Coordinates of N, CA and C and ligand atoms in Angstrom, one line a residue:
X1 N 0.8 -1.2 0.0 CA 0.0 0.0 0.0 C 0.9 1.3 0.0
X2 N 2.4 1.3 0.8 CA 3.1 2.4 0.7 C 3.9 2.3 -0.1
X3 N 3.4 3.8 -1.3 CA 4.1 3.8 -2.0 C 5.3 4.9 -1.8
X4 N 6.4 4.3 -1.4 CA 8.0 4.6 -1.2 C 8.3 6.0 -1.6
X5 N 8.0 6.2 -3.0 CA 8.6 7.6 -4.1 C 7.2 8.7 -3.1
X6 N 6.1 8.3 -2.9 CA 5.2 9.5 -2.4 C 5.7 9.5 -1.3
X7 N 6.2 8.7 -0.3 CA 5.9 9.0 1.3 C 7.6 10.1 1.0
X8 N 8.5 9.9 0.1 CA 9.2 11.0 0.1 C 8.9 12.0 -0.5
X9 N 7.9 12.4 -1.3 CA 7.6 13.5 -1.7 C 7.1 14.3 -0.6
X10 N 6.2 13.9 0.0 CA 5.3 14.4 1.2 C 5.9 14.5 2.3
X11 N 7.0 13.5 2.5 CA 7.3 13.2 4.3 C 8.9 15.1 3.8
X12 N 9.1 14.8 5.1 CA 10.0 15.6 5.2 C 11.3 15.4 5.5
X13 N 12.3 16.3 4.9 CA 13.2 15.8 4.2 C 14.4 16.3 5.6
X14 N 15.2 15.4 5.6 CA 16.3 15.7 6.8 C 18.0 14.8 6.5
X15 N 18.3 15.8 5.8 CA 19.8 15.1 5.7 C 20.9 16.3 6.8
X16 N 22.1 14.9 7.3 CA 23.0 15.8 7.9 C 23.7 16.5 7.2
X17 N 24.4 17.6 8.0 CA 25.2 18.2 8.1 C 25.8 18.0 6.8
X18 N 26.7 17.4 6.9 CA 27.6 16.6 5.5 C 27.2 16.6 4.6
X19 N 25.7 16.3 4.3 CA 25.1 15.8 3.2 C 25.0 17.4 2.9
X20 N 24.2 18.5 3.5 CA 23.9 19.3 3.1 C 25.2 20.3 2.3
X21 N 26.3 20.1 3.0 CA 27.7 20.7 2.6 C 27.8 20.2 1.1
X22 N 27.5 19.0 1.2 CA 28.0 18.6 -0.4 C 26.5 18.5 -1.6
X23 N 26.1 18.8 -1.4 CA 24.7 18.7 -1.9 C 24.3 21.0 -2.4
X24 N 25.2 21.0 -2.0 CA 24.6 22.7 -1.6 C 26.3 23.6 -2.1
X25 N 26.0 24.9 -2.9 CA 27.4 25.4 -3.0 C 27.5 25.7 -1.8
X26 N 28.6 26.7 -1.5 CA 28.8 27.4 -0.7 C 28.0 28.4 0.2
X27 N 27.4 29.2 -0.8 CA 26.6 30.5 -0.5 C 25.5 29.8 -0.4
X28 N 24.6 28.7 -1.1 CA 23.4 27.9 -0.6 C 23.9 27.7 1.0
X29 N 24.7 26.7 1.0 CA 24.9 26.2 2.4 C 24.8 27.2 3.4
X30 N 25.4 28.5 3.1 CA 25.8 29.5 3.9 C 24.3 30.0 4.4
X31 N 23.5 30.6 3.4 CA 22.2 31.2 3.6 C 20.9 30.2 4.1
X32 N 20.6 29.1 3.7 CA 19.6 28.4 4.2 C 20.3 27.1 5.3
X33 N 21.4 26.5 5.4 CA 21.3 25.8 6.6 C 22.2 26.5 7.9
X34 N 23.1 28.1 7.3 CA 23.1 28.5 8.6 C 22.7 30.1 8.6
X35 N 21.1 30.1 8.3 CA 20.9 31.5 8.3 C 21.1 32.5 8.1
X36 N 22.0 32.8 6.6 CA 22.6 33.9 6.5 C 21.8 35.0 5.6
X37 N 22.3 35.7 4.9 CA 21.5 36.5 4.4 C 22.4 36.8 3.0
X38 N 21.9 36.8 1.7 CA 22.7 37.1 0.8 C 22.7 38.9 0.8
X39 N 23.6 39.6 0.0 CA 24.2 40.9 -0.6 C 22.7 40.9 -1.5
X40 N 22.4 42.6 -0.6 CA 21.1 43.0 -2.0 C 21.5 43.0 -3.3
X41 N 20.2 42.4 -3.9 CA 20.6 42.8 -5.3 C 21.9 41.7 -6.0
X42 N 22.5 40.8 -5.2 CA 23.0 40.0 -5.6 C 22.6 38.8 -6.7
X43 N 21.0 38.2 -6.5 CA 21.0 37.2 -6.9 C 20.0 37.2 -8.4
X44 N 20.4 36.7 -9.1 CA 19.9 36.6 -10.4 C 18.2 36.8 -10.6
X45 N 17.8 36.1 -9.5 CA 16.3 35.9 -9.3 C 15.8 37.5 -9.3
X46 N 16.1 38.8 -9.0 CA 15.4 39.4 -8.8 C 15.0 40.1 -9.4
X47 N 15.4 39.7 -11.1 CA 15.0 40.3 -12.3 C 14.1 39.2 -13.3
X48 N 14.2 37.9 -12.5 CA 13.0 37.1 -13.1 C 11.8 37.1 -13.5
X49 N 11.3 37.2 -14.4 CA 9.8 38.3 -14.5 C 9.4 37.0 -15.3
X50 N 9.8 35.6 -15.9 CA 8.7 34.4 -16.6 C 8.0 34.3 -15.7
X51 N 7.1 33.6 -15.9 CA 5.8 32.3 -15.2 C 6.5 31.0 -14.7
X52 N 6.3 30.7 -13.9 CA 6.8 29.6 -13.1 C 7.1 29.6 -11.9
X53 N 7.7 28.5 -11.7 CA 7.8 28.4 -10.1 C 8.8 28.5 -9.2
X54 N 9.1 29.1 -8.0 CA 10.1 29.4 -7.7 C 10.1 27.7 -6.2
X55 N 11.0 27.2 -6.5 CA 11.3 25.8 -5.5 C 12.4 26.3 -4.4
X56 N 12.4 25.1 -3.6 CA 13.2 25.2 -2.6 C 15.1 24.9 -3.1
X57 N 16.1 25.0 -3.3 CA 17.1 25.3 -3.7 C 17.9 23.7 -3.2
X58 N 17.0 23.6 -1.6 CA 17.8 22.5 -1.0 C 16.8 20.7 -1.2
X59 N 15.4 20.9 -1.7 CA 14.6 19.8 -1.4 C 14.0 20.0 -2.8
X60 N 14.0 20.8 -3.8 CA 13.1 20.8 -4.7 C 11.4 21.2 -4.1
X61 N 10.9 21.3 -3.1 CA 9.6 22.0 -2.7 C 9.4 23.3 -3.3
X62 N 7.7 22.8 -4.2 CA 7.4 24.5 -4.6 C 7.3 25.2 -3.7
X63 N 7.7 26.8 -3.8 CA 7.4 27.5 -2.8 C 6.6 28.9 -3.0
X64 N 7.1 29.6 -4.3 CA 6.6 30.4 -4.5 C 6.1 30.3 -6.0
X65 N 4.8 31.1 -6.3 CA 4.4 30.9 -7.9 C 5.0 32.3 -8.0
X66 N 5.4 32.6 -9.3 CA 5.5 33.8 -9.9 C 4.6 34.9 -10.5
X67 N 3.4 33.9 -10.1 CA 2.3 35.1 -10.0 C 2.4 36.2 -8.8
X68 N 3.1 35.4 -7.7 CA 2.8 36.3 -6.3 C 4.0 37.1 -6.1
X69 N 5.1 36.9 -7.0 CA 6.3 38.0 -7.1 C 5.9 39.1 -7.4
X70 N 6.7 40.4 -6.8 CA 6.5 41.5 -7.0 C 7.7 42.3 -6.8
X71 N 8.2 43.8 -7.5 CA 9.3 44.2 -7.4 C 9.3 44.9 -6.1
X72 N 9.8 44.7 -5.2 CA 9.7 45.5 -3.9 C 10.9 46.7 -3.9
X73 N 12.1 46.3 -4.8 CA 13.1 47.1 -4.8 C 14.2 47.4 -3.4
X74 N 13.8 46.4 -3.1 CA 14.4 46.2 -2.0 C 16.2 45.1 -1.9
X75 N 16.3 44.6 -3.3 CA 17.2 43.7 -3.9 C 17.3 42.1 -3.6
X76 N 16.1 42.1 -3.1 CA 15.9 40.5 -3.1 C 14.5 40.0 -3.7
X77 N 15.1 39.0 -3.9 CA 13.3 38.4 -4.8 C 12.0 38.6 -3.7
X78 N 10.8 38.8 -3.9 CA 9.9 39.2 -3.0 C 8.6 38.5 -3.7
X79 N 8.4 38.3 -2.6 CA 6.4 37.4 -3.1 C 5.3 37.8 -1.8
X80 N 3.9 38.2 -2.3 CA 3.1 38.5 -1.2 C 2.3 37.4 -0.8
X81 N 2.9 36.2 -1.0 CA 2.0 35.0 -0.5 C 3.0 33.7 -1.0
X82 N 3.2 32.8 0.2 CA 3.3 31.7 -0.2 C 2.7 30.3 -1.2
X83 N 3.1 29.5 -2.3 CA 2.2 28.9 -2.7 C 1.4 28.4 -2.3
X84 N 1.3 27.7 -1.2 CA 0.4 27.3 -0.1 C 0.9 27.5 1.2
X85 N 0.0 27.6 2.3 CA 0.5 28.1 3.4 C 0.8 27.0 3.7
X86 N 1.1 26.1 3.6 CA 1.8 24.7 4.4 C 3.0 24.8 3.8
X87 N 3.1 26.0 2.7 CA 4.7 25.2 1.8 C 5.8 26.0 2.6
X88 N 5.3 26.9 3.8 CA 6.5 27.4 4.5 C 5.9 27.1 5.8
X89 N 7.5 27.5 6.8 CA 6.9 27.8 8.0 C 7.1 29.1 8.7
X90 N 6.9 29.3 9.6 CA 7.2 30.7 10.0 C 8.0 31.0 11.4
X91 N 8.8 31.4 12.1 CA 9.4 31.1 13.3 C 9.9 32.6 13.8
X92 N 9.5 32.9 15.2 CA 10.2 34.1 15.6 C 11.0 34.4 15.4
X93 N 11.6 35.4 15.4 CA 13.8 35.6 15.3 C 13.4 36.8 15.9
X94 N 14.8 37.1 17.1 CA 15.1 38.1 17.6 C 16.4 38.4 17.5
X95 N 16.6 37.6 16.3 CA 18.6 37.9 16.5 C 18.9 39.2 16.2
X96 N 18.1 40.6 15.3 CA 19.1 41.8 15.1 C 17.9 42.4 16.3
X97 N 17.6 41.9 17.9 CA 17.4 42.9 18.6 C 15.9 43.6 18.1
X98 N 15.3 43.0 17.1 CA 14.1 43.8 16.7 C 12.9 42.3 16.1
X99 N 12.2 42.1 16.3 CA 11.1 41.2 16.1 C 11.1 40.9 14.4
X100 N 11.4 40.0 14.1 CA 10.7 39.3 13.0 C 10.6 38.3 12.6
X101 N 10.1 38.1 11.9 CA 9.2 36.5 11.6 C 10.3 35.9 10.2
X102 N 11.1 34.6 10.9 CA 12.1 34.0 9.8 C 10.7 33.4 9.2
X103 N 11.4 33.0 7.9 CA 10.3 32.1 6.9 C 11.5 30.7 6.6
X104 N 10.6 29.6 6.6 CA 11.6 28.2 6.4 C 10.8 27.2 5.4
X105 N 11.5 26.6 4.8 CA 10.5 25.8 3.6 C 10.4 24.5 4.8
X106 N 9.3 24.5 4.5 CA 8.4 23.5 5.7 C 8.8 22.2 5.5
X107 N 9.5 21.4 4.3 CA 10.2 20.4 3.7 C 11.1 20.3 4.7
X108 N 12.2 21.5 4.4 CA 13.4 20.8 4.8 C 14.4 21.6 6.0
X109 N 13.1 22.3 6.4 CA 13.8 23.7 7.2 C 15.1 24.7 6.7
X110 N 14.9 24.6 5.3 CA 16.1 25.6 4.9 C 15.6 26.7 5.3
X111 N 16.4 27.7 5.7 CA 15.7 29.4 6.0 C 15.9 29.9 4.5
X112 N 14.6 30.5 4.4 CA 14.9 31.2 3.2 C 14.7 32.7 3.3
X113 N 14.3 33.1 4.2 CA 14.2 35.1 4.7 C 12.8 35.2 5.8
X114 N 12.8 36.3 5.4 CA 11.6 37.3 6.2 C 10.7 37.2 5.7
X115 N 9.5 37.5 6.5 CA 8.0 38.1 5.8 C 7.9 39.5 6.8
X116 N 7.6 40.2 6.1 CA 7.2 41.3 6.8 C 5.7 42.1 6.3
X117 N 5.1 43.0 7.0 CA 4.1 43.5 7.0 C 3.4 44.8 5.6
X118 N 4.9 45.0 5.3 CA 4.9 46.2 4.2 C 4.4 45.6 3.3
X119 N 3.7 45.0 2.5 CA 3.4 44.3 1.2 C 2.8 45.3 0.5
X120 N 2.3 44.3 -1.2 CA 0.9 45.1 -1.8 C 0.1 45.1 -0.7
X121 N -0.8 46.8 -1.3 CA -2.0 46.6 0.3 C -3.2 46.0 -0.7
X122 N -3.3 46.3 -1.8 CA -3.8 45.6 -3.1 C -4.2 44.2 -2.9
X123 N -3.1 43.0 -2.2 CA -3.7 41.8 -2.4 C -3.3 41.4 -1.0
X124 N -2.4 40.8 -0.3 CA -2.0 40.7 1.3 C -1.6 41.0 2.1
X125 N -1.0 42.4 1.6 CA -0.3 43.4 2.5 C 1.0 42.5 3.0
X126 N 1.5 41.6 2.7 CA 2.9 40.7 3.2 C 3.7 41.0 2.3
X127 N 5.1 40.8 2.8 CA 6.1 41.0 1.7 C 6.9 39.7 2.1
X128 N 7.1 39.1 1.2 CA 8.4 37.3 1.9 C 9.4 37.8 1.0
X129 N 10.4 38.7 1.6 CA 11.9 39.0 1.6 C 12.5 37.8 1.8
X130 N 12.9 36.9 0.3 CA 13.9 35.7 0.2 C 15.0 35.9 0.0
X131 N 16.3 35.2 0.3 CA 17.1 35.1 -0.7 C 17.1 34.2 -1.6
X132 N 17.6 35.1 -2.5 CA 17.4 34.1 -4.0 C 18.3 33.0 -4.2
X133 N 19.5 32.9 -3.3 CA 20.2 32.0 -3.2 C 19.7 30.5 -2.6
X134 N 18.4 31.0 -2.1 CA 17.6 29.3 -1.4 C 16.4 29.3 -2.4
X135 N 16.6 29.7 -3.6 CA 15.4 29.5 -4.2 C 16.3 28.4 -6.1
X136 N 15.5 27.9 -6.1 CA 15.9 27.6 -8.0 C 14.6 28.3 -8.5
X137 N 14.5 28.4 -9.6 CA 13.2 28.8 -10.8 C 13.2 27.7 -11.4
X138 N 11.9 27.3 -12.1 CA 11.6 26.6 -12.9 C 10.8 27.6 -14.1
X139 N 10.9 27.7 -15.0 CA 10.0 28.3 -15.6 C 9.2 27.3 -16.6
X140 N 7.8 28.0 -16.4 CA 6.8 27.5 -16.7 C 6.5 26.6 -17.3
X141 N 7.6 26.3 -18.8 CA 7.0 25.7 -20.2 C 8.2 24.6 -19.5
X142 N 8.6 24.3 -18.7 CA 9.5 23.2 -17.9 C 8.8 22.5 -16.6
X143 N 8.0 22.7 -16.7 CA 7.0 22.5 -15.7 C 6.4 21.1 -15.7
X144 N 6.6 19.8 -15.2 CA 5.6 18.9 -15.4 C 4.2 19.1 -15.2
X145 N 3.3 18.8 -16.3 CA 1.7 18.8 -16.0 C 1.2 20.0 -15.4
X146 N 1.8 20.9 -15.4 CA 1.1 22.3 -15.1 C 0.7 23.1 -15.8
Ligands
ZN1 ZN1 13.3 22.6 1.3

């Protein structure tokens, strides 16, 4: 009855340490398994304007559609909604001394950024401040079945 390939699609994903080093460049590793934060404006993603999907960098989990991107101008890729609220999670941080809410891909706990409150007031008023370094793109016409 269990089929093997789904219970890993769905279940959640947890490799060590090691695995993640070698599985991940440098700057991946750096930003999603020890919380860092990429250089604005650094990452390729934040001039991405196709259709498609933006996944998790470390597990393959969709995370963001590119419908919900938006230019915030802020130098990191930005979306006012997660694909599904279950495709993130959300966790306090008080590490710069001021309240904000880390965002983690619910898969595999990579940190991928902030959400914050400034968004479009238009559609969620959220803004999910990523780095683009924990995200891949797929674009659209590469899409299985979508
Ligand atoms: Zn993940």
């Amino acid at each position: 009855m269990t089929d093997p390939a789904r219970t890993e699609m769905t279940g959640k994903v947890a490799l060590s340490d090691t695995e993640w080093r070698a599985k991940l460049t440098p700057e991946q590793y750096r930003i999603t398994r020890q919380h860092g934060t990429e250089r604005a404006g650094s990452s390729p993603l934040n001039g991405e304007k196709r259709r498609g999907m933006f996944q998790c960098v470390c597990c393959g989990a969709p995370l963001f559609s590119s419908l919900a991107k938006f230019d915030s101008g802020t130098g990191w890729p930005s979306f006012d909604r997660p694909l599904e609220e279950t495709a993130v999670s959300e966790h306090a941080d008080r590490s710069l001394f001021v309240q904000r809410t880390e965002v983690r891909c619910a898969r595999c706990e990579a940190h991928l950024g902030h959400v914050f409150a400034d968004g479009p007031h238009a559609t969620t008023g959220l803004r999910y401040c990523i780095n683009g370094a924990a995200l891949s793109f797929k674009p659209e016409d590469k899409l299985e079945g979508a």
